[in-house]
Structure formats: C-alpha cells, structure tokens
C-alpha cells in the first residue's frame, strides 16, 4: 500500500478527513433546513419509538405504525351481488322506439351520446357487422332463460301480413307493381321516359340483352385515388358536411356512397344539402326540391354570388347553431363536398364575400383540399369534385352533369340527342332563334350556318357547334331542369303563408281579409293587387335568356300557346326578363 493511501486511511480513522473548508459556507447555498429534513427530524423526535412494557410488548405504538384492526361490519344488502343498473325489456323497447323516432327526424340532433348506452339502444338492429341476424337468435339473446327454454318457454308465432296463399300472391303482385312504378319514375327523372317500355313490362333490367360499350378515359375523371383521398381527409377533419347539389339535377349530383359512408361509419357528423344554382330554375321547382330533400337531410336553397346572393344568411345562421351545439370545442370545421362544377368554391367565396378560393366554369379547378377561416369559431374546408362510380350512368349523363371538360371530348355531336331530350324544343328555338330542324345533325348544321361557323369548302363545323351547345347547356344559357317527384296527396297543397315558394310571402291579400278591412284600405289593397297581377303576368312569360326585343308575331303567339299547355312552366329565369317586365309595366301604366 502506498504512503498516500495509508495517510488518507489514518485521517479517516481519526475523523480528520476534512479538507479544512467544510465549515465555510458557499455563496448561494441554503443555510437552513429544508422541509423534508424537518419532517424527518420530527418523525424521529415525537413518537419515533414505540413504548414497551416489562415483558417487551408494545403498549403504545410508534407514530404511523398502528396495526390495530378497526371494528367494522359490511351492511348485508343483495345489491352487492346484482347489476348496478337494471332495465326491463319493455322499458328498453319503449326507449328504443322513442330514439328511433327522433333519429328519423333530420332536423333533430342527438347530443352527448357518450352519456347514453348507445350500444344497448342499437342492439335491436337486424344487422351486426354487416350480417343479418335471425329473429329467433335475437329473441334468445334478449329473453330470460326460463322464457326461452324449459316447460314454461314462450314462443311467439311468426308474424305474417297475409292469411292465405291467395293473399300472398296478391301481395307479391302489388310489390311488383310498386317496383315497376319506381323504375318508371327513375326513367322519368333521368329524361328517358318511355325509352324501353318492353324491358319495364317484363321486369328485366335495361342492360339485359345489350352489349356494354367502351367508355372513353375522359369519362373516368373525378374517380382517381388521389381525389378520393382528398375527400376522405375532408370528411375526417369536418364536424359539419355541406353536400352541394345542382338545383337543375339534384338527384344526378348526389353522392349516395358518401351519404352511406357517413350514415354507417360517422353518424356523429352532420350532413346538410345545399341546393346551389337556384337562379337557373323556377322558384316553385326549387321549393319543391327543398321540400323533397328535407325529408332525408336539412336542405337549404342557395345562389352563390358575391354581390347578389340568396340563402347566405340562413346558411351562416345554421353554422352558428352547430357551433353552439359543440360549445365544448374551440372551433368547428365545415367541409364542402359534391360533384365537380356544382359551385363548392363559389359558396365559400359567397360566405366570405370576397374571392378566397379559385373558381372557374370548368370542372377540376380545385386540385387539393384547403382550409379557409369563415369566423373565429367556424372554418371551411374546400374539396375537389368527386364522381362516385355508378354502372347505370351513361357517358351522356356524365357529360351533361358538367363532370368532363367539353374540349376534351371526341365526337361531341353524338351527345346532342340526349341534350335535346332534356330541353323543350321551343326553349331551344328561343335561345338560338332557329326552328324547323329534323334531327340533331340538321340542328347543328342550321346553327353553324346561322353563326357563320364553316369549314373549308363551305361545310358546317358540326364538332365546334356541338361543343358550343353543350357548353351553353352546362353554364345555364339554355333553360332546363329536372322536376321534383310528386308524392301522393301532395298535389294542390301549398305551404300556409308562403304559397310554396322559398320564403316569399304572398303579395295578394285574400278576399276574406279584405272584407274585414275599411273600404279605403281595401280599395288601395285591391289596386296594389291588380298591379301585382299585371306584373306577375308579365313576369310569367319567358322570352329566353338572350331575347333582345319583345317582338310580337304570329309565330310568337303560337309559341305562347305552347307555353300555356306546357306542364312545367318556367318563370323569372334571368335579370333580362325582369328588366323587360319592368319596361312593359311602365308602358302599361303610361
């Protein structure tokens, strides 16, 4: 062992291991005892040791070291061995029925679902993980053991709506008739009514016995994996989803697969229909579509315009109500989805009252999703247009919905017959000021020669004119719309106080009200009503979107007679008509 090491050990044994600097306090060090040190010292000082008697037994235990068992007794109660909360099957069934009734109402929202036993409420559904369950299995799972098995078992008789085989056959025929009516209604809404009557009578689908044709790659736009990924990002990040529809064809621009996904996978998200482009259809048609779609989801009529919008206040008020429902969050996100070119970005610009999202009258302008701040608690999310794949959609349907860019389509003249089938002939005559065509090729030739669009050798430019007509059709220059389906018993009924219009109060006072008013007031009211009748008669006459003059001739009178016999009147379709009606009213007053 070295000398240095021996010396250090000697100092340790003698207690002289200090360096001479131990008693010197260093700046910044605490001179006082810490709370932990004080607590330790107090434990050792007060009752630190137990007190023992002469035999060595503990008479008084140390602090925090008592081992005496307290005298206690558990209350005898049978609830210790049963469920904490119990509900009878009848009460549960009544609660399920009440919840189902509220769930079918699109204008009621169920809040705080985590406070309710939702798994117990939805346990009565017929499907589990997509597999339909048998009624007997569900009965065995929900009934007591004594009622399902044993000598006192209760088995319910199968409920049948018929009592004999004859009634069953009649019920089958009735369901077949209902199925045919649905097929005919679907054809009527698609504009192909009466195209294949034989297939409907036989109950066979239209595609039976026909060959599937090859579709151009351009008609697969809006179905790429990238766009669907963008759409699912918007759905996942949104609390409220606005499904923007085209008022001219709401059913054709609905994304049924997205609605099904939200209904099954995300029922906590709120879905709202926004019926855009209501300025291109009559007010009565837009109101009918709002009433029809409101039975499924809340529906709002909207006209996207930064300067002259419609429905903006109602939509903002609805979004504020949703933000109040989710008051526990700092903000809510509102996603806009729908077909291409239905006006999703235009709705955002209308709500912000300035251009914050890029818009264009062609599909595919929005490429990726983007966040836009509407107010402090509400954010908007713009989404690219999506086209759900559907085997029943033909290239004509896809093109006329505005999904495809017209300049990319080959042989556009082949889609003109479907366009002419959707538009009434006198509307085409008024729009392009031509008449007397035999078929769609003749129509395009007449329009090309009228506009001077000729090729080399004086041949009409059929392709170019066809693209022009399709563009006018999609951009609203040609008036057309799809009528709303009429439910049984709803004909002739009007909403009280609104005459079936979108928030439009009646301008003419009823006779019963006039009889109860003084004569002077009644006279002024009747004069105002007469003026309104004159103005409304002028407004009901539709002169086309670009009618520059109000010429009166025999041909115009004949067309006017056709308008009176028309089942689907068009009214108030453009600002030009309003100006003309105002001029006519001034002329009448003069």
XYZ file of C-alpha atoms in Angstrom:
590
model
C 0.000 0.000 0.000
C 1.386 3.369 -0.888
C 2.192 6.109 1.555
C -0.527 8.426 0.270
C -3.187 5.820 0.677
C -2.107 4.968 4.219
C -2.215 8.608 5.176
C -5.749 9.016 3.867
C -6.935 5.965 5.795
C -5.372 7.294 9.000
C -7.179 10.601 8.598
C -10.453 8.773 8.089
C -9.948 6.698 11.263
C -9.141 9.773 13.300
C -12.031 11.776 11.872
C -9.748 14.275 10.294
C -10.765 13.624 6.730
C -11.904 17.197 6.160
C -10.046 19.481 3.898
C -10.342 22.463 6.239
C -13.055 24.056 4.076
C -16.048 22.146 5.495
C -17.261 24.908 7.826
C -17.027 27.592 5.178
C -20.433 28.376 3.566
C -20.544 28.771 -0.165
C -22.499 31.634 -1.737
C -25.905 30.543 -2.932
C -26.229 27.536 -0.613
C -29.221 27.341 1.733
C -28.120 27.742 5.330
C -31.429 26.455 6.769
C -33.014 23.032 6.939
C -35.332 22.028 4.189
C -38.956 20.955 4.760
C -38.056 17.353 4.044
C -35.248 17.459 6.628
C -37.564 18.964 9.243
C -40.202 16.319 8.627
C -37.654 13.559 9.098
C -36.385 15.057 12.353
C -39.890 15.492 13.744
C -40.714 11.852 12.981
C -37.689 10.786 14.993
C -38.401 13.180 17.876
C -42.167 12.787 18.509
C -43.252 9.208 18.953
C -40.435 7.847 16.935
C -40.122 4.745 19.078
C -42.874 2.502 20.427
C -43.391 2.273 24.210
C -42.951 -1.254 25.605
C -43.787 -2.802 28.990
C -41.587 -5.021 31.151
C -42.478 -8.075 29.093
C -41.436 -6.338 25.883
C -44.897 -5.970 24.451
C -45.825 -2.729 22.715
C -48.067 -0.643 24.958
C -48.093 2.426 22.726
C -47.134 2.051 19.090
C -44.971 4.495 17.273
C -46.417 7.175 15.076
C -47.826 5.895 11.768
C -47.293 2.288 12.863
C -50.618 1.211 14.407
C -51.621 -2.303 13.457
C -54.932 -2.483 15.333
C -57.798 -3.740 13.154
C -60.814 -1.412 13.326
C -64.122 -2.901 14.301
C -66.334 -2.663 11.173
C -69.278 -4.510 9.594
C -70.434 -4.672 5.976
C -74.124 -3.922 5.564
C -75.959 -7.009 4.306
C -77.550 -5.978 1.011
C -78.421 -8.090 -2.003
C -77.346 -5.295 -4.390
C -73.727 -6.288 -3.740
C -74.347 -9.382 -5.890
C -76.550 -7.943 -8.705
C -76.188 -5.420 -11.529
C -75.824 -1.806 -10.597
C -78.476 -0.632 -13.100
C -81.287 -2.793 -14.399
C -83.940 -2.035 -17.042
C -86.794 -4.247 -18.136
C -87.246 -5.352 -21.742
C -90.490 -3.377 -22.121
C -88.877 -0.159 -20.919
C -85.879 -0.761 -23.153
C -88.128 -1.378 -26.171
C -90.092 1.819 -25.494
C -86.838 3.763 -25.174
C -85.537 2.271 -28.434
C -88.742 3.215 -30.260
C -88.559 6.776 -28.954
C -84.929 7.054 -30.011
C -85.687 5.645 -33.468
C -88.499 8.174 -33.926
C -86.192 11.044 -33.071
C -83.388 9.654 -35.211
C -85.587 9.676 -38.331
C -86.185 13.415 -37.976
C -83.406 15.170 -39.954
C -83.862 18.401 -38.013
C -83.126 16.924 -34.569
C -79.603 16.249 -33.311
C -78.682 13.816 -30.533
C -76.075 15.395 -28.255
C -73.780 13.809 -25.659
C -74.079 10.277 -26.933
C -71.333 9.222 -24.526
C -73.799 9.748 -21.672
C -76.230 7.196 -23.151
C -75.835 3.435 -23.529
C -75.822 3.620 -27.317
C -74.655 0.014 -27.738
C -77.663 -1.151 -25.736
C -80.028 1.096 -27.693
C -78.742 -0.020 -31.094
C -78.576 -3.668 -30.068
C -82.033 -4.217 -31.527
C -80.856 -3.714 -35.103
C -81.209 -6.625 -37.505
C -77.632 -6.409 -38.747
C -74.402 -6.973 -36.850
C -71.101 -6.343 -38.636
C -72.989 -6.308 -41.933
C -74.593 -9.763 -41.355
C -78.344 -10.028 -40.942
C -79.290 -11.791 -37.738
C -82.154 -14.201 -37.300
C -85.095 -13.090 -35.203
C -85.018 -16.272 -33.121
C -81.371 -15.684 -32.221
C -82.111 -12.129 -31.172
C -85.054 -13.340 -29.056
C -82.912 -15.919 -27.265
C -80.226 -13.341 -26.543
C -82.645 -10.783 -25.086
C -85.198 -13.035 -23.301
C -84.758 -14.667 -19.891
C -83.679 -18.299 -19.776
C -86.976 -19.532 -18.318
C -88.978 -17.872 -21.124
C -86.784 -19.268 -23.902
C -86.185 -22.843 -22.656
C -87.873 -25.340 -20.385
C -91.517 -26.296 -19.807
C -92.599 -22.653 -19.361
C -90.992 -21.390 -22.548
C -92.953 -18.828 -24.552
C -92.520 -18.943 -28.306
C -94.146 -16.239 -30.397
C -95.882 -17.125 -33.617
C -94.291 -15.788 -36.779
C -95.910 -12.532 -37.880
C -97.224 -12.712 -41.458
C -99.039 -9.971 -43.267
C -101.213 -12.470 -45.128
C -103.580 -15.217 -44.046
C -103.653 -17.461 -47.130
C -101.713 -18.280 -50.286
C -104.078 -16.122 -52.338
C -103.289 -13.074 -50.210
C -99.587 -13.869 -50.518
C -99.841 -13.951 -54.330
C -101.744 -10.647 -54.361
C -99.116 -9.099 -52.088
C -96.377 -10.273 -54.461
C -98.148 -8.736 -57.463
C -98.600 -5.482 -55.585
C -94.897 -5.318 -54.704
C -94.052 -5.999 -58.364
C -96.272 -3.101 -59.448
C -94.553 -0.863 -56.930
C -91.180 -1.920 -58.319
C -92.294 -1.066 -61.873
C -93.543 2.333 -60.727
C -90.161 3.054 -59.161
C -88.417 2.092 -62.396
C -90.704 4.348 -64.427
C -90.153 7.222 -62.001
C -86.390 6.759 -62.234
C -86.611 6.866 -66.038
C -88.770 9.983 -65.853
C -86.246 11.752 -63.648
C -83.375 10.753 -65.946
C -85.196 12.097 -69.015
C -85.544 8.681 -70.721
C -89.231 8.091 -70.042
C -90.744 5.532 -72.402
C -87.399 4.631 -73.974
C -87.632 0.932 -73.156
C -91.184 0.051 -72.224
C -90.800 -3.630 -73.068
C -87.972 -4.058 -70.594
C -90.089 -2.473 -67.859
C -93.114 -4.658 -68.599
C -91.046 -7.813 -68.409
C -89.396 -6.712 -65.165
C -85.919 -7.086 -66.674
C -83.154 -4.515 -66.278
C -82.452 -2.319 -69.285
C -78.957 -3.706 -69.768
C -80.201 -7.256 -70.392
C -79.508 -8.444 -73.915
C -77.308 -5.451 -74.761
C -73.566 -5.146 -75.129
C -71.574 -2.846 -72.887
C -69.754 -0.198 -74.860
C -66.242 1.032 -74.268
C -66.165 4.361 -72.409
C -63.557 6.970 -73.191
C -60.933 7.502 -70.462
C -62.057 11.115 -70.141
C -65.296 9.953 -68.508
C -63.386 8.458 -65.567
C -62.450 11.905 -64.263
C -63.108 12.527 -60.591
C -62.609 8.866 -59.653
C -58.860 8.765 -59.092
C -57.380 7.535 -55.822
C -55.801 10.926 -55.166
C -59.142 12.766 -55.292
C -60.851 10.202 -53.062
C -58.004 10.507 -50.557
C -58.548 14.259 -50.520
C -62.276 13.736 -49.973
C -61.723 11.364 -47.045
C -59.328 13.896 -45.491
C -62.121 16.462 -45.623
C -64.653 14.020 -44.146
C -62.330 13.062 -41.291
C -61.477 16.665 -40.430
C -65.045 18.032 -40.643
C -67.734 18.240 -37.982
C -70.406 19.535 -40.392
C -70.515 18.487 -44.055
C -72.230 20.573 -46.736
C -73.238 18.455 -49.727
C -73.554 20.946 -52.604
C -76.113 19.929 -55.266
C -77.021 21.399 -58.637
C -80.604 22.668 -58.489
C -81.169 21.630 -62.116
C -80.417 17.950 -61.376
C -80.225 17.323 -57.604
C -80.591 13.541 -57.809
C -77.947 13.251 -60.516
C -75.399 15.197 -58.445
C -75.973 13.315 -55.187
C -73.136 11.140 -53.875
C -75.070 8.195 -52.462
C -71.949 6.258 -51.486
C -70.663 9.188 -49.408
C -74.038 9.527 -47.675
C -73.999 5.808 -46.859
C -70.460 6.056 -45.511
C -71.393 8.949 -43.222
C -74.573 7.228 -42.085
C -72.809 3.998 -41.138
C -69.236 4.982 -40.225
C -69.619 8.537 -38.915
C -73.184 9.100 -37.640
C -71.932 11.850 -35.296
C -71.155 14.139 -38.247
C -73.914 16.438 -39.504
C -74.808 16.355 -43.217
C -76.602 19.260 -44.908
C -77.803 19.611 -48.506
C -77.099 22.972 -50.188
C -79.160 23.376 -53.357
C -76.930 25.711 -55.401
C -77.704 27.478 -58.698
C -81.338 28.100 -57.783
C -81.283 31.141 -60.071
C -81.324 28.779 -63.080
C -84.626 27.078 -62.169
C -88.125 28.395 -61.391
C -88.812 29.244 -57.778
C -91.587 26.661 -57.489
C -89.261 23.887 -58.706
C -86.539 24.861 -56.234
C -89.099 24.946 -53.409
C -90.397 21.503 -54.419
C -86.881 20.059 -54.372
C -86.220 21.620 -50.946
C -89.390 20.022 -49.570
C -88.496 16.681 -51.147
C -84.893 16.553 -49.904
C -85.749 17.897 -46.445
C -87.341 14.563 -45.581
C -83.850 12.997 -45.563
C -81.437 15.763 -44.523
C -81.681 19.509 -43.764
C -81.795 21.299 -47.114
C -81.110 24.953 -47.961
C -81.656 26.784 -51.240
C -78.645 28.869 -52.238
C -77.459 31.172 -55.006
C -73.703 31.689 -54.975
C -72.824 35.270 -55.825
C -70.516 37.743 -54.104
C -72.702 40.743 -54.956
C -76.249 39.310 -55.168
C -76.554 36.075 -53.189
C -79.519 34.152 -51.844
C -79.614 31.950 -48.737
C -76.347 33.242 -47.296
C -77.862 34.431 -44.019
C -79.727 31.158 -43.435
C -76.579 29.096 -44.017
C -74.433 31.218 -41.682
C -77.131 31.084 -39.010
C -77.273 27.290 -39.320
C -73.491 27.002 -38.995
C -73.592 29.193 -35.895
C -76.197 26.891 -34.374
C -73.897 23.926 -34.952
C -71.008 25.815 -33.344
C -73.213 26.442 -30.299
C -74.131 22.748 -30.151
C -70.410 21.946 -29.993
C -69.614 24.645 -27.459
C -67.070 22.376 -25.768
C -64.744 22.804 -28.762
C -62.733 25.853 -29.677
C -63.909 25.737 -33.289
C -65.771 23.512 -35.745
C -64.793 22.611 -39.304
C -67.280 22.644 -42.177
C -66.369 20.589 -45.249
C -67.918 21.089 -48.695
C -68.225 18.050 -50.969
C -70.051 17.308 -54.210
C -69.737 16.758 -57.926
C -67.331 18.860 -59.984
C -68.604 22.233 -61.142
C -71.560 22.438 -58.723
C -70.206 25.577 -57.042
C -68.401 24.489 -53.860
C -65.709 27.160 -54.115
C -68.333 29.731 -55.125
C -70.279 29.009 -51.928
C -67.118 29.671 -49.894
C -66.489 32.940 -51.737
C -70.112 33.961 -51.148
C -69.852 33.305 -47.415
C -66.579 35.263 -47.180
C -67.891 37.955 -49.561
C -64.575 38.022 -51.403
C -62.542 35.742 -53.643
C -60.601 33.423 -51.348
C -60.954 30.203 -53.378
C -60.154 29.842 -57.068
C -63.282 29.372 -59.173
C -63.796 28.611 -62.861
C -66.758 27.487 -65.009
C -64.908 24.280 -65.867
C -64.617 21.111 -63.741
C -61.422 20.207 -61.915
C -60.286 23.696 -60.931
C -59.817 22.757 -57.243
C -56.966 20.243 -57.012
C -56.377 19.787 -53.240
C -58.271 20.467 -50.026
C -57.729 23.819 -48.354
C -58.707 25.469 -45.052
C -60.476 28.847 -45.101
C -61.433 30.832 -41.984
C -65.063 31.984 -42.005
C -65.080 33.375 -38.462
C -63.341 32.773 -35.148
C -65.153 29.514 -34.374
C -66.006 28.254 -37.884
C -63.535 27.021 -40.508
C -64.414 25.990 -44.072
C -62.689 23.182 -45.979
C -62.824 23.160 -49.778
C -62.646 19.784 -51.503
C -62.042 18.703 -55.115
C -65.058 17.428 -57.010
C -65.703 13.704 -56.784
C -67.688 11.419 -59.102
C -68.902 8.223 -57.394
C -68.700 5.288 -59.811
C -72.100 4.129 -60.985
C -72.751 1.427 -63.577
C -76.079 2.992 -64.545
C -74.504 6.291 -65.602
C -74.037 6.616 -69.348
C -71.439 8.897 -70.983
C -74.293 11.264 -71.877
C -75.293 11.596 -68.218
C -71.703 12.150 -67.104
C -71.061 14.776 -69.771
C -74.301 16.720 -69.214
C -73.684 16.909 -65.461
C -70.595 19.014 -66.096
C -68.062 16.431 -64.948
C -65.990 16.417 -68.161
C -64.369 19.306 -69.972
C -66.121 19.643 -73.306
C -62.973 20.442 -75.302
C -61.530 17.030 -74.352
C -64.480 15.028 -75.722
C -64.234 13.317 -79.099
C -67.239 13.424 -81.460
C -69.375 15.708 -79.272
C -72.258 15.643 -81.776
C -73.238 12.153 -80.597
C -74.341 13.603 -77.232
C -76.659 16.234 -78.721
C -79.753 13.912 -78.884
C -79.600 13.391 -75.112
C -79.299 17.161 -74.665
C -82.296 17.842 -76.910
C -84.310 15.261 -74.960
C -83.747 17.220 -71.724
C -84.642 20.641 -73.183
C -88.004 21.614 -74.643
C -87.958 22.487 -78.309
C -89.407 25.980 -78.003
C -86.705 26.865 -75.444
C -84.025 25.860 -77.953
C -85.804 27.868 -80.652
C -85.926 30.979 -78.475
C -82.324 30.629 -77.310
C -80.742 30.183 -80.767
C -83.520 31.744 -82.901
C -83.722 28.816 -85.303
C -86.527 26.369 -85.970
C -87.592 23.541 -88.231
C -84.793 21.001 -87.755
C -85.375 17.325 -88.453
C -82.679 15.690 -86.304
C -79.697 16.707 -84.222
C -77.296 16.854 -87.190
C -79.699 19.140 -89.054
C -79.956 21.308 -85.919
C -76.176 21.657 -85.693
C -75.894 22.468 -89.407
C -78.541 25.186 -89.173
C -76.852 26.683 -86.107
C -73.426 26.574 -87.783
C -74.676 28.305 -90.932
C -76.514 30.902 -88.848
C -73.361 31.723 -86.880
C -71.034 31.511 -89.872
C -69.002 28.621 -88.485
C -67.994 26.891 -91.723
C -65.036 24.726 -92.616
C -63.065 24.521 -95.826
C -65.409 24.044 -98.756
C -68.411 25.614 -97.005
C -69.167 22.604 -94.814
C -70.629 23.415 -91.392
C -68.380 22.935 -88.352
C -70.543 20.354 -86.590
C -67.981 19.464 -83.910
C -67.342 23.050 -82.889
C -71.042 23.941 -82.768
C -71.816 20.799 -80.740
C -69.187 21.785 -78.161
C -70.670 25.281 -78.031
C -74.200 23.937 -77.424
C -73.009 21.574 -74.664
C -71.113 24.444 -73.024
C -74.243 26.649 -73.130
C -76.228 23.778 -71.630
C -73.867 23.343 -68.686
C -73.351 27.067 -67.996
C -77.072 27.850 -67.798
C -77.659 29.651 -71.069
C -80.194 27.005 -72.134
C -83.100 26.710 -69.651
C -83.688 23.190 -68.356
C -84.328 21.446 -65.057
C -85.477 18.143 -63.588
C -88.921 18.288 -61.931
C -89.200 17.131 -58.350
C -91.086 13.855 -57.782
C -94.668 14.459 -56.703
C -95.801 12.424 -53.710
C -99.345 11.132 -53.456
C -101.705 13.560 -51.769
C -99.289 16.474 -52.050
C -100.775 17.895 -55.265
C -102.597 21.159 -54.851
C -101.295 21.725 -51.327
C -99.357 24.876 -50.566
C -97.491 25.980 -47.502
C -99.604 28.369 -45.496
C -98.394 31.926 -45.782
C -95.713 31.198 -48.396
C -97.543 29.830 -51.426
C -94.944 27.065 -51.718
C -92.106 29.468 -52.542
C -88.725 29.946 -50.882
C -89.508 32.402 -48.134
C -91.626 34.515 -50.487
C -94.669 35.957 -48.734
C -97.853 36.281 -50.820
C -98.256 39.697 -52.376
C -102.019 39.447 -52.969
C -104.279 39.709 -49.952
C -107.120 37.239 -49.599
C -110.723 38.353 -50.118
C -111.734 37.325 -46.597
C -109.120 39.641 -45.190
C -110.206 42.452 -47.470
C -113.817 42.215 -46.279
C -112.775 42.804 -42.680
C -110.757 45.954 -43.530
C -112.134 49.507 -44.030
C -113.155 50.453 -47.566
C -110.312 52.877 -48.144
C -107.684 50.360 -47.136
C -109.439 47.644 -49.146
C -109.536 49.844 -52.241
C -105.833 50.589 -52.016
C -105.104 46.915 -51.393
C -107.125 45.872 -54.429
C -105.340 48.399 -56.618
C -101.975 47.103 -55.433
C -103.142 43.527 -56.035
C -104.248 44.421 -59.577
C -100.860 45.996 -60.287
C -99.170 42.887 -58.929
C -101.330 40.693 -61.140
C -100.279 42.690 -64.196
C -96.630 42.490 -63.164
C -96.846 38.779 -62.462
C -98.445 38.115 -65.839
C -95.585 39.947 -67.499
C -93.026 38.032 -65.470
C -94.538 34.615 -66.224
C -93.810 34.977 -69.941
C -90.375 33.501 -70.594
C -88.571 35.073 -73.531
C -85.273 33.196 -73.309
C -82.006 34.255 -71.782
C -80.911 36.482 -74.639
C -84.138 37.880 -76.071
C -83.163 41.360 -77.099
C -86.542 42.677 -78.194
C -90.200 41.955 -77.455
C -91.368 41.278 -80.999
C -94.979 40.203 -81.473
C -95.763 37.992 -84.447
C -97.912 35.010 -85.339
C -95.053 32.631 -84.578
C -94.573 34.147 -81.126
C -98.267 33.787 -80.443
C -98.131 30.146 -81.416
C -95.189 29.604 -79.097
C -97.130 31.390 -76.356
C -99.989 28.916 -76.807
C -97.491 26.095 -76.415
C -96.313 27.674 -73.158
C -99.833 27.672 -71.753
C -100.207 23.968 -72.479
C -96.776 23.197 -71.045
C -96.865 21.175 -67.839
C -93.607 22.636 -66.490
C -93.742 26.440 -66.631
C -90.547 28.429 -66.430
C -90.586 31.854 -64.811
C -88.182 34.517 -63.686
C -85.070 32.864 -65.074
C -82.895 35.883 -65.769
C -82.386 39.504 -64.869
C -83.063 40.446 -68.501
C -86.626 39.216 -68.192
C -87.097 41.311 -65.069
C -85.913 44.413 -66.936
C -88.251 43.675 -69.822
C -91.184 43.090 -67.494
C -90.419 46.386 -65.761
C -90.440 48.193 -69.120
C -93.746 46.553 -70.034
C -95.238 47.571 -66.678
C -94.158 51.187 -67.224
C -95.677 51.113 -70.692
C -98.960 49.796 -69.278
C -99.053 52.494 -66.622
C -98.369 55.147 -69.234
